[in-house]
Short mmCIF file of C-alpha atoms and ligand atoms in Angstrom, two decimals:
data_model
loop_
_atom_site.label_atom_id
_atom_site.label_comp_id
_atom_site.label_asym_id
_atom_site.label_seq_id
_atom_site.Cartn_x
_atom_site.Cartn_y
_atom_site.Cartn_z
CA UNK D 1 -0.04 -0.07 0.07
CA UNK D 2 1.71 3.30 -0.83
CA UNK D 3 0.79 6.19 1.68
CA UNK D 4 1.75 9.61 1.72
CA UNK D 5 0.70 13.05 3.73
CA UNK D 6 0.00 16.58 2.05
CA UNK D 7 0.03 14.74 -1.84
CA UNK D 8 -0.16 16.71 -4.99
CA UNK D 9 -3.44 15.70 -6.80
CA UNK D 10 -1.79 17.55 -10.09
CA UNK D 11 -0.63 14.40 -11.59
CA UNK D 12 -4.37 13.21 -10.77
CA UNK D 13 -6.74 15.43 -12.20
CA UNK D 14 -6.94 15.39 -16.47
CA UNK D 15 -8.44 19.48 -15.57
CA UNK D 16 -4.70 19.69 -14.34
CA UNK D 17 -5.78 21.80 -11.00
CA UNK D 18 -2.74 22.33 -8.89
CA UNK D 19 -4.55 21.13 -5.86
CA UNK D 20 -3.43 19.02 -2.28
CA UNK D 21 -5.08 16.33 -0.50
CA UNK D 22 -4.27 15.94 3.09
CA UNK D 23 -3.50 11.90 2.22
CA UNK D 24 -3.14 9.91 -0.71
CA UNK D 25 -4.11 6.04 -0.01
CA UNK D 26 -3.41 3.70 -3.41
CA UNK D 27 -4.35 0.24 -2.66
CA UNK D 28 -2.94 -3.35 -4.24
CA UNK D 29 -5.33 -5.96 -2.83
CA UNK D 30 -8.93 -6.13 -1.70
CA UNK D 31 -7.57 -7.11 1.57
CA UNK D 32 -5.49 -3.79 1.87
CA UNK D 33 -8.29 -1.91 0.96
CA UNK D 34 -10.42 -3.85 3.65
CA UNK D 35 -7.87 -3.39 6.42
CA UNK D 36 -7.84 0.87 5.75
CA UNK D 37 -11.72 0.97 5.25
CA UNK D 38 -11.79 -0.85 8.95
CA UNK D 39 -8.91 1.42 10.29
CA UNK D 40 -9.99 4.38 12.90
CA UNK D 41 -8.26 7.12 10.15
CA UNK D 42 -11.08 6.06 7.30
CA UNK D 43 -14.06 6.19 9.66
CA UNK D 44 -13.08 9.81 10.54
CA UNK D 45 -11.87 11.38 7.78
CA UNK D 46 -13.37 12.40 4.61
CA UNK D 47 -12.89 9.77 2.14
CA UNK D 48 -13.20 10.28 -1.75
CA UNK D 49 -11.88 7.40 -3.92
CA UNK D 50 -10.57 8.70 -7.78
CA UNK D 51 -9.67 6.90 -10.89
CA UNK D 52 -7.56 8.68 -13.37
CA UNK D 53 -9.30 11.87 -12.29
CA UNK D 54 -10.43 12.36 -16.05
CA UNK D 55 -14.34 13.28 -14.74
CA UNK D 56 -13.68 15.39 -11.85
CA UNK D 57 -13.20 19.18 -10.99
CA UNK D 58 -11.26 20.10 -8.10
CA UNK D 59 -12.41 23.70 -6.85
CA UNK D 60 -9.79 24.09 -4.29
CA UNK D 61 -7.23 21.46 -2.04
CA UNK D 62 -8.99 18.56 -0.51
CA UNK D 63 -9.39 17.77 3.28
CA UNK D 64 -9.38 14.43 3.29
CA UNK D 65 -7.89 11.23 2.33
CA UNK D 66 -8.08 10.14 -1.52
CA UNK D 67 -8.25 6.32 -2.37
CA UNK D 68 -6.98 4.97 -5.81
CA UNK D 69 -7.11 1.57 -6.76
CA UNK D 70 -3.81 -0.52 -8.05
CA UNK D 71 -6.09 -3.72 -8.48
CA UNK D 72 -4.58 -5.10 -12.14
CA UNK D 73 -5.37 -7.85 -13.94
CA UNK D 74 -7.40 -9.42 -17.48
CA UNK D 75 -8.56 -12.54 -16.61
CA UNK D 76 -10.73 -14.97 -18.55
CA UNK D 77 -13.36 -16.53 -16.44
CA UNK D 78 -15.67 -18.44 -18.91
CA UNK D 79 -16.14 -19.01 -22.34
CA UNK D 80 -18.32 -20.29 -25.11
CA UNK D 81 -18.17 -20.51 -29.14
CA UNK D 82 -20.22 -16.73 -29.39
CA UNK D 83 -18.74 -15.18 -25.90
CA UNK D 84 -16.03 -14.44 -23.43
CA UNK D 85 -16.40 -13.33 -19.90
CA UNK D 86 -13.47 -11.36 -18.98
CA UNK D 87 -12.76 -10.30 -15.20
CA UNK D 88 -10.60 -7.03 -14.98
CA UNK D 89 -9.04 -5.26 -11.85
CA UNK D 90 -10.57 -1.70 -11.14
CA UNK D 91 -7.29 -0.16 -11.45
CA UNK D 92 -6.44 -1.06 -14.96
CA UNK D 93 -6.47 1.75 -17.70
CA UNK D 94 -9.46 1.35 -19.47
CA UNK D 95 -8.19 2.08 -23.00
CA UNK D 96 -5.06 -0.69 -22.18
CA UNK D 97 -8.50 -2.89 -21.70
CA UNK D 98 -9.66 -1.97 -24.60
CA UNK D 99 -6.43 -2.52 -26.62
CA UNK D 100 -6.24 -6.10 -25.42
CA UNK D 101 -9.61 -6.71 -26.17
CA UNK D 102 -9.13 -5.77 -29.59
CA UNK D 103 -5.40 -7.80 -30.14
CA UNK D 104 -7.51 -10.77 -28.75
CA UNK D 105 -10.26 -10.32 -31.25
CA UNK D 106 -13.30 -10.03 -28.89
CA UNK D 107 -15.91 -7.86 -30.14
CA UNK D 108 -18.06 -5.28 -28.28
CA UNK D 109 -15.46 -2.32 -26.56
CA UNK D 110 -13.43 -0.79 -29.88
CA UNK D 111 -16.04 2.00 -29.58
CA UNK D 112 -15.42 2.91 -26.47
CA UNK D 113 -11.55 3.46 -27.60
CA UNK D 114 -9.38 6.27 -26.08
CA UNK D 115 -11.76 7.40 -23.47
CA UNK D 116 -9.70 8.20 -20.74
CA UNK D 117 -9.87 6.49 -16.96
CA UNK D 118 -10.17 3.39 -15.40
CA UNK D 119 -11.72 0.38 -15.24
CA UNK D 120 -13.18 1.21 -12.27
CA UNK D 121 -15.24 4.16 -13.32
CA UNK D 122 -16.69 2.39 -16.72
CA UNK D 123 -18.56 0.79 -14.01
CA UNK D 124 -19.91 3.86 -12.28
CA UNK D 125 -20.11 6.26 -14.80
CA UNK D 126 -21.32 3.91 -17.68
CA UNK D 127 -18.92 5.66 -19.83
CA UNK D 128 -20.27 5.51 -23.58
CA UNK D 129 -19.18 6.51 -26.93
CA UNK D 130 -20.22 6.36 -30.64
CA UNK D 131 -23.18 4.58 -29.85
CA UNK D 132 -22.07 1.99 -27.02
CA UNK D 133 -22.26 2.42 -22.89
CA UNK D 134 -20.28 0.08 -20.77
CA UNK D 135 -23.62 -1.02 -19.70
CA UNK D 136 -23.77 -2.87 -22.65
CA UNK D 137 -20.78 -5.14 -21.81
CA UNK D 138 -20.95 -5.00 -17.86
CA UNK D 139 -22.21 -8.55 -16.15
CA UNK D 140 -21.48 -7.92 -13.00
CA UNK D 141 -19.61 -5.84 -10.67
CA UNK D 142 -17.21 -6.65 -7.60
CA UNK D 143 -17.52 -4.18 -4.79
CA UNK D 144 -16.41 -3.82 -1.06
CA UNK D 145 -18.64 -1.99 1.34
CA UNK D 146 -17.22 1.24 2.83
CA UNK D 147 -18.94 1.22 6.28
CA UNK D 148 -18.43 -2.53 6.93
CA UNK D 149 -15.12 -4.11 4.45
CA UNK D 150 -17.65 -6.42 3.37
CA UNK D 151 -17.48 -7.48 -0.62
CA UNK D 152 -20.95 -7.43 -2.45
CA UNK D 153 -21.21 -8.60 -5.92
CA UNK D 154 -23.78 -6.36 -8.11
CA UNK D 155 -25.33 -8.00 -11.24
CA UNK D 156 -25.78 -5.54 -13.97
CA UNK D 157 -29.50 -5.39 -13.66
CA UNK D 158 -28.47 -4.38 -9.83
CA UNK D 159 -26.89 -1.25 -10.89
CA UNK D 160 -29.45 1.11 -11.82
CA UNK D 161 -28.16 1.83 -15.05
CA UNK D 162 -28.99 4.66 -17.91
CA UNK D 163 -27.06 7.41 -19.88
CA UNK D 164 -24.29 8.16 -17.50
CA UNK D 165 -26.06 6.88 -14.62
CA UNK D 166 -25.21 4.01 -12.13
CA UNK D 167 -26.31 3.63 -8.20
CA UNK D 168 -22.89 4.01 -7.74
CA UNK D 169 -22.75 7.89 -8.32
CA UNK D 170 -26.62 8.22 -7.22
CA UNK D 171 -28.43 6.38 -4.57
CA UNK D 172 -25.45 4.39 -3.04
CA UNK D 173 -23.02 6.87 -3.92
CA UNK D 174 -19.85 6.97 -1.82
CA UNK D 175 -21.05 3.47 0.19
CA UNK D 176 -19.06 1.08 -2.05
CA UNK D 177 -15.96 0.87 -4.03
CA UNK D 178 -15.88 -1.00 -7.12
CA UNK D 179 -12.71 -3.61 -7.44
CA UNK D 180 -13.55 -5.67 -10.48
CA UNK D 181 -15.91 -5.48 -13.35
CA UNK D 182 -16.71 -8.42 -15.40
CA UNK D 183 -17.63 -7.97 -19.27
CA UNK D 184 -19.02 -10.00 -21.51
CA UNK D 185 -17.28 -9.61 -25.10
CA UNK D 186 -18.53 -11.37 -28.48
CA UNK D 187 -15.94 -13.72 -30.38
CA UNK D 188 -17.94 -13.32 -33.42
CA UNK D 189 -17.44 -10.26 -35.80
CA UNK D 190 -20.13 -7.68 -34.91
CA UNK D 191 -19.68 -3.52 -35.55
CA UNK D 192 -21.81 -0.86 -34.51
CA UNK D 193 -21.07 1.71 -37.13
CA UNK D 194 -24.47 3.94 -37.20
CA UNK D 195 -23.14 6.53 -35.31
CA UNK D 196 -21.90 10.11 -36.56
CA UNK D 197 -19.41 9.51 -39.20
CA UNK D 198 -17.86 6.39 -38.11
CA UNK D 199 -19.22 4.50 -41.17
CA UNK D 200 -18.16 7.53 -44.34
CA UNK D 201 -14.76 7.75 -42.22
CA UNK D 202 -14.45 3.82 -42.78
CA UNK D 203 -15.39 3.91 -46.07
CA UNK D 204 -13.28 6.85 -47.32
CA UNK D 205 -10.24 4.45 -46.79
CA UNK D 206 -12.02 1.34 -48.05
CA UNK D 207 -10.21 -2.24 -47.57
CA UNK D 208 -11.55 -4.89 -44.93
CA UNK D 209 -13.34 -4.00 -41.86
CA UNK D 210 -11.32 -5.28 -39.00
CA UNK D 211 -11.63 -4.40 -35.18
CA UNK D 212 -8.27 -2.94 -35.55
CA UNK D 213 -9.58 -0.32 -38.61
CA UNK D 214 -12.44 0.31 -36.20
CA UNK D 215 -10.33 1.14 -33.38
CA UNK D 216 -8.06 3.31 -34.97
CA UNK D 217 -10.89 5.01 -36.97
CA UNK D 218 -12.54 5.96 -33.45
CA UNK D 219 -9.23 7.01 -32.16
CA UNK D 220 -8.34 9.50 -34.93
CA UNK D 221 -11.75 10.94 -34.52
CA UNK D 222 -11.63 11.14 -30.82
CA UNK D 223 -8.00 13.13 -31.58
CA UNK D 224 -9.04 15.21 -33.57
CA UNK D 225 -12.55 16.83 -31.94
CA UNK D 226 -10.78 16.56 -28.50
CA UNK D 227 -8.03 18.13 -26.51
CA UNK D 228 -5.01 15.88 -25.52
CA UNK D 229 -5.55 16.33 -21.70
CA UNK D 230 -1.69 16.16 -21.37
CA UNK D 231 -1.65 19.33 -23.27
CA UNK D 232 -4.73 21.24 -22.37
CA UNK D 233 -5.95 20.36 -19.02
CA UNK D 234 -9.69 19.39 -19.55
CA UNK D 235 -12.45 16.08 -18.52
CA UNK D 236 -14.25 15.47 -22.19
CA UNK D 237 -17.50 16.47 -22.07
CA UNK D 238 -18.08 18.46 -19.54
CA UNK D 239 -22.33 18.67 -19.34
CA UNK D 240 -24.73 15.50 -20.18
CA UNK D 241 -26.67 15.78 -23.50
CA UNK D 242 -29.80 17.01 -21.96
CA UNK D 243 -33.09 14.83 -22.36
CA UNK D 244 -36.27 17.17 -23.12
CA UNK D 245 -39.45 16.75 -23.74
CA UNK D 246 -41.04 15.88 -27.15
CA UNK D 247 -43.14 19.43 -27.26
CA UNK D 248 -40.18 21.29 -26.56
CA UNK D 249 -37.84 19.53 -29.24
CA UNK D 250 -40.93 19.54 -31.87
CA UNK D 251 -40.90 23.91 -31.30
CA UNK D 252 -37.19 24.53 -31.22
CA UNK D 253 -37.07 22.36 -34.29
CA UNK D 254 -39.20 25.25 -36.20
CA UNK D 255 -36.82 27.66 -35.57
CA UNK D 256 -33.72 25.31 -35.89
CA UNK D 257 -34.52 22.61 -38.52
CA UNK D 258 -31.07 21.05 -38.61
CA UNK D 259 -31.03 20.55 -34.48
CA UNK D 260 -29.31 17.13 -34.38
CA UNK D 261 -31.17 14.76 -31.87
CA UNK D 262 -31.08 11.36 -31.00
CA UNK D 263 -34.13 9.08 -29.73
CA UNK D 264 -34.55 8.56 -25.87
CA UNK D 265 -37.14 6.50 -23.78
CA UNK D 266 -40.78 8.07 -22.69
CA UNK D 267 -41.47 10.81 -24.87
CA UNK D 268 -37.96 12.31 -24.65
CA UNK D 269 -35.46 13.55 -26.66
CA UNK D 270 -31.62 13.90 -26.57
CA UNK D 271 -30.02 16.77 -27.84
CA UNK D 272 -26.75 17.44 -28.38
CA UNK D 273 -25.44 19.99 -25.71
CA UNK D 274 -22.37 20.86 -27.44
CA UNK D 275 -24.52 22.01 -30.36
CA UNK D 276 -26.63 24.19 -28.27
CA UNK D 277 -23.44 25.54 -26.56
CA UNK D 278 -21.93 26.61 -29.98
CA UNK D 279 -25.46 27.69 -31.30
CA UNK D 280 -24.74 29.89 -28.21
CA UNK D 281 -21.42 31.48 -29.95
CA UNK D 282 -19.26 29.91 -26.90
CA UNK D 283 -16.78 27.81 -28.95
CA UNK D 284 -13.52 29.05 -28.91
CA UNK D 285 -13.96 31.49 -26.43
CA UNK D 286 -12.53 32.31 -22.82
CA UNK D 287 -13.54 33.92 -19.85
CA UNK D 288 -9.95 34.52 -18.20
CA UNK D 289 -8.37 31.01 -17.74
CA UNK D 290 -10.68 29.12 -18.64
CA UNK D 291 -12.07 28.05 -22.44
CA UNK D 292 -14.22 26.45 -24.48
CA UNK D 293 -12.67 24.01 -26.96
CA UNK D 294 -12.33 25.53 -30.80
CA UNK D 295 -13.47 21.78 -32.15
CA UNK D 296 -16.27 20.51 -29.69
CA UNK D 297 -18.03 23.09 -27.92
CA UNK D 298 -19.15 20.76 -24.98
CA UNK D 299 -15.27 20.49 -23.99
CA UNK D 300 -14.48 23.31 -21.06
CA UNK D 301 -10.15 23.42 -21.22
CA UNK D 302 -8.09 24.82 -18.69
CA UNK D 303 -5.92 27.47 -20.85
CA UNK D 304 -3.01 27.53 -18.14
CA UNK D 305 -3.26 28.23 -14.76
CA UNK D 306 -7.30 28.19 -14.24
CA UNK D 307 -8.79 27.28 -10.91
CA UNK D 308 -11.60 25.63 -9.97
CA UNK D 309 -13.56 28.58 -9.85
CA UNK D 310 -12.47 29.77 -13.09
CA UNK D 311 -14.05 27.16 -14.90
CA UNK D 312 -17.49 27.06 -12.54
CA UNK D 313 -17.67 30.96 -13.80
CA UNK D 314 -17.50 29.92 -17.54
CA UNK D 315 -19.69 26.92 -16.68
CA UNK D 316 -22.43 28.94 -15.04
CA UNK D 317 -22.30 31.66 -17.81
CA UNK D 318 -22.69 28.63 -20.61
CA UNK D 319 -25.86 27.65 -18.60
CA UNK D 320 -27.17 30.63 -18.29
CA UNK D 321 -26.90 31.33 -22.24
CA UNK D 322 -28.26 27.75 -23.07
CA UNK D 323 -31.36 28.49 -20.62
CA UNK D 324 -31.77 32.00 -22.08
CA UNK D 325 -32.01 30.61 -25.71
CA UNK D 326 -33.40 27.49 -25.91
CA UNK D 327 -35.03 27.24 -22.26
CA UNK D 328 -33.19 24.04 -21.72
CA UNK D 329 -30.85 23.23 -18.55
CA UNK D 330 -27.55 21.83 -18.84
CA UNK D 331 -26.15 19.72 -16.28
CA UNK D 332 -22.66 19.29 -15.29
CA UNK D 333 -21.24 15.51 -16.19
CA UNK D 334 -18.04 16.51 -14.55
CA UNK D 335 -18.33 16.30 -10.53
CA UNK D 336 -17.60 19.03 -8.34
CA UNK D 337 -15.03 18.43 -5.70
N1 EPU I 401 -22.06 19.51 -31.97
C1 EPU I 401 -21.59 21.12 -32.72
N2 EPU I 401 -20.85 22.02 -32.16
C2 EPU I 401 -20.12 21.13 -31.15
C3 EPU I 401 -19.83 19.93 -30.67
C4 EPU I 401 -21.20 18.96 -31.04
O1 EPU I 401 -22.83 21.08 -33.69
O2 EPU I 401 -19.22 22.01 -30.64
C5 EPU I 401 -22.89 19.13 -32.97
C6 EPU I 401 -22.26 18.10 -33.87
O3 EPU I 401 -22.17 18.07 -34.79
C7 EPU I 401 -23.18 16.45 -33.90
C8 EPU I 401 -23.63 16.54 -32.33
O4 EPU I 401 -23.44 18.29 -32.05
O5 EPU I 401 -24.43 16.53 -34.71
C9 EPU I 401 -23.09 15.53 -31.25
O6 EPU I 401 -21.44 15.75 -30.92
P1 EPU I 401 -20.10 14.57 -31.00
O7 EPU I 401 -20.71 13.77 -31.84
O8 EPU I 401 -19.20 15.17 -30.91
O9 EPU I 401 -20.99 13.93 -29.91
P2 EPU I 401 -21.40 14.69 -28.14
O10 EPU I 401 -22.93 14.05 -28.23
O11 EPU I 401 -21.07 16.26 -27.95
C10 EPU I 401 -20.93 12.55 -26.79
C11 EPU I 401 -20.28 11.89 -25.73
C12 EPU I 401 -19.24 12.29 -25.74
C13 EPU I 401 -18.98 10.92 -26.93
C14 EPU I 401 -19.49 11.17 -28.40
C15 EPU I 401 -19.22 10.27 -29.18
C16 EPU I 401 -21.90 13.10 -23.87
C17 EPU I 401 -22.10 14.16 -22.88
N3 EPU I 401 -20.53 13.18 -25.02
O12 EPU I 401 -20.38 13.87 -27.26
O13 EPU I 401 -18.26 11.90 -24.72
O14 EPU I 401 -17.27 10.86 -26.70
O15 EPU I 401 -20.58 11.76 -27.77
O16 EPU I 401 -20.12 9.02 -28.98
O17 EPU I 401 -22.44 12.03 -23.93
C18 EPU I 401 -17.33 12.59 -22.49
O18 EPU I 401 -18.71 12.04 -22.00
O19 EPU I 401 -16.13 13.01 -21.73
C19 EPU I 401 -17.47 12.48 -23.68
C20 EPU I 401 -16.50 12.70 -24.69
#
């Protein structure tokens, strides 16, 4: 177990916030985690479990203990002619796992290539991109309860998965730590190409469709649109895509016939927040050291030396513009700490 006092979080948040935690603990086994959770310090102090810090915005120093998983391993636990079940440690880097599935010829995770973060977060955030969500692959989630240190297994249907949602970030927030996730992947060719320009990009290149080529196209599309956090601090999409009543969508469509939209459940329509923000004229603009990415308006960036408060000020100004122009409330996808 690694255990540090007064620890800089600069390398642990992709927004590049220069903040500190009172203490930083990284565990290498489930037993180490259980022992830590049952220790007196864990019972009294404020705890925050982080992954790669790619969906967080620290608004100041963290007065408590940050926990981080170093649980590794990718293990095949069951297999048929058609499918394979793979159990993965929560501390594995998500994209390393995706690269592994592609190398092994396992279908299902390739559309989620290059999403920053770790395997544990895939089960908490229900990460998604290009028509696929983690919930499409997750079979079960192994956890440890923060209060008792006991292990608890959640089947996928107990996880409350929906768009960027799970019980681990809502009803049971802060109560369980994900230690391993089991995914079900396919062994027979099955590609999802219907989102955005994936199909046309593949066709432009010609040649045979393979897992590796699809991964490469997705990586390229992401790199073209999204800033590299190693260069420009950011946390991917800052807001969620709003779900609006169909009646509001119909009304907006009369004024904005090109309004992109995706079908959603129960009489709602999902609209791209990036488009709404772009239409409000925010793309490429800045407020002080906080900016809106010039190629994807849904991504807020640290232009260098921004504080969490600078980013929050920009986020609030954007929310006000979208509210005023479209009557829509944008909700942050990023967690404010
Ligand atoms: N758009 C604009 N202007 C912009 C940005 C987008 O007009 O500045 C339009 C696009 O032209 C397109 C639509 O909005 O018609 C959607 O844009 P895009 O395909 O880039 O996807 P998104 O809805 O903005 C979501 C996810 C991303 C994910 C992509 C691809 C959310 C909050 N974001 O973005 O996830 O990579 O789809 O599937 O659902 C993340 O969560 O951090 C993330 C990057």
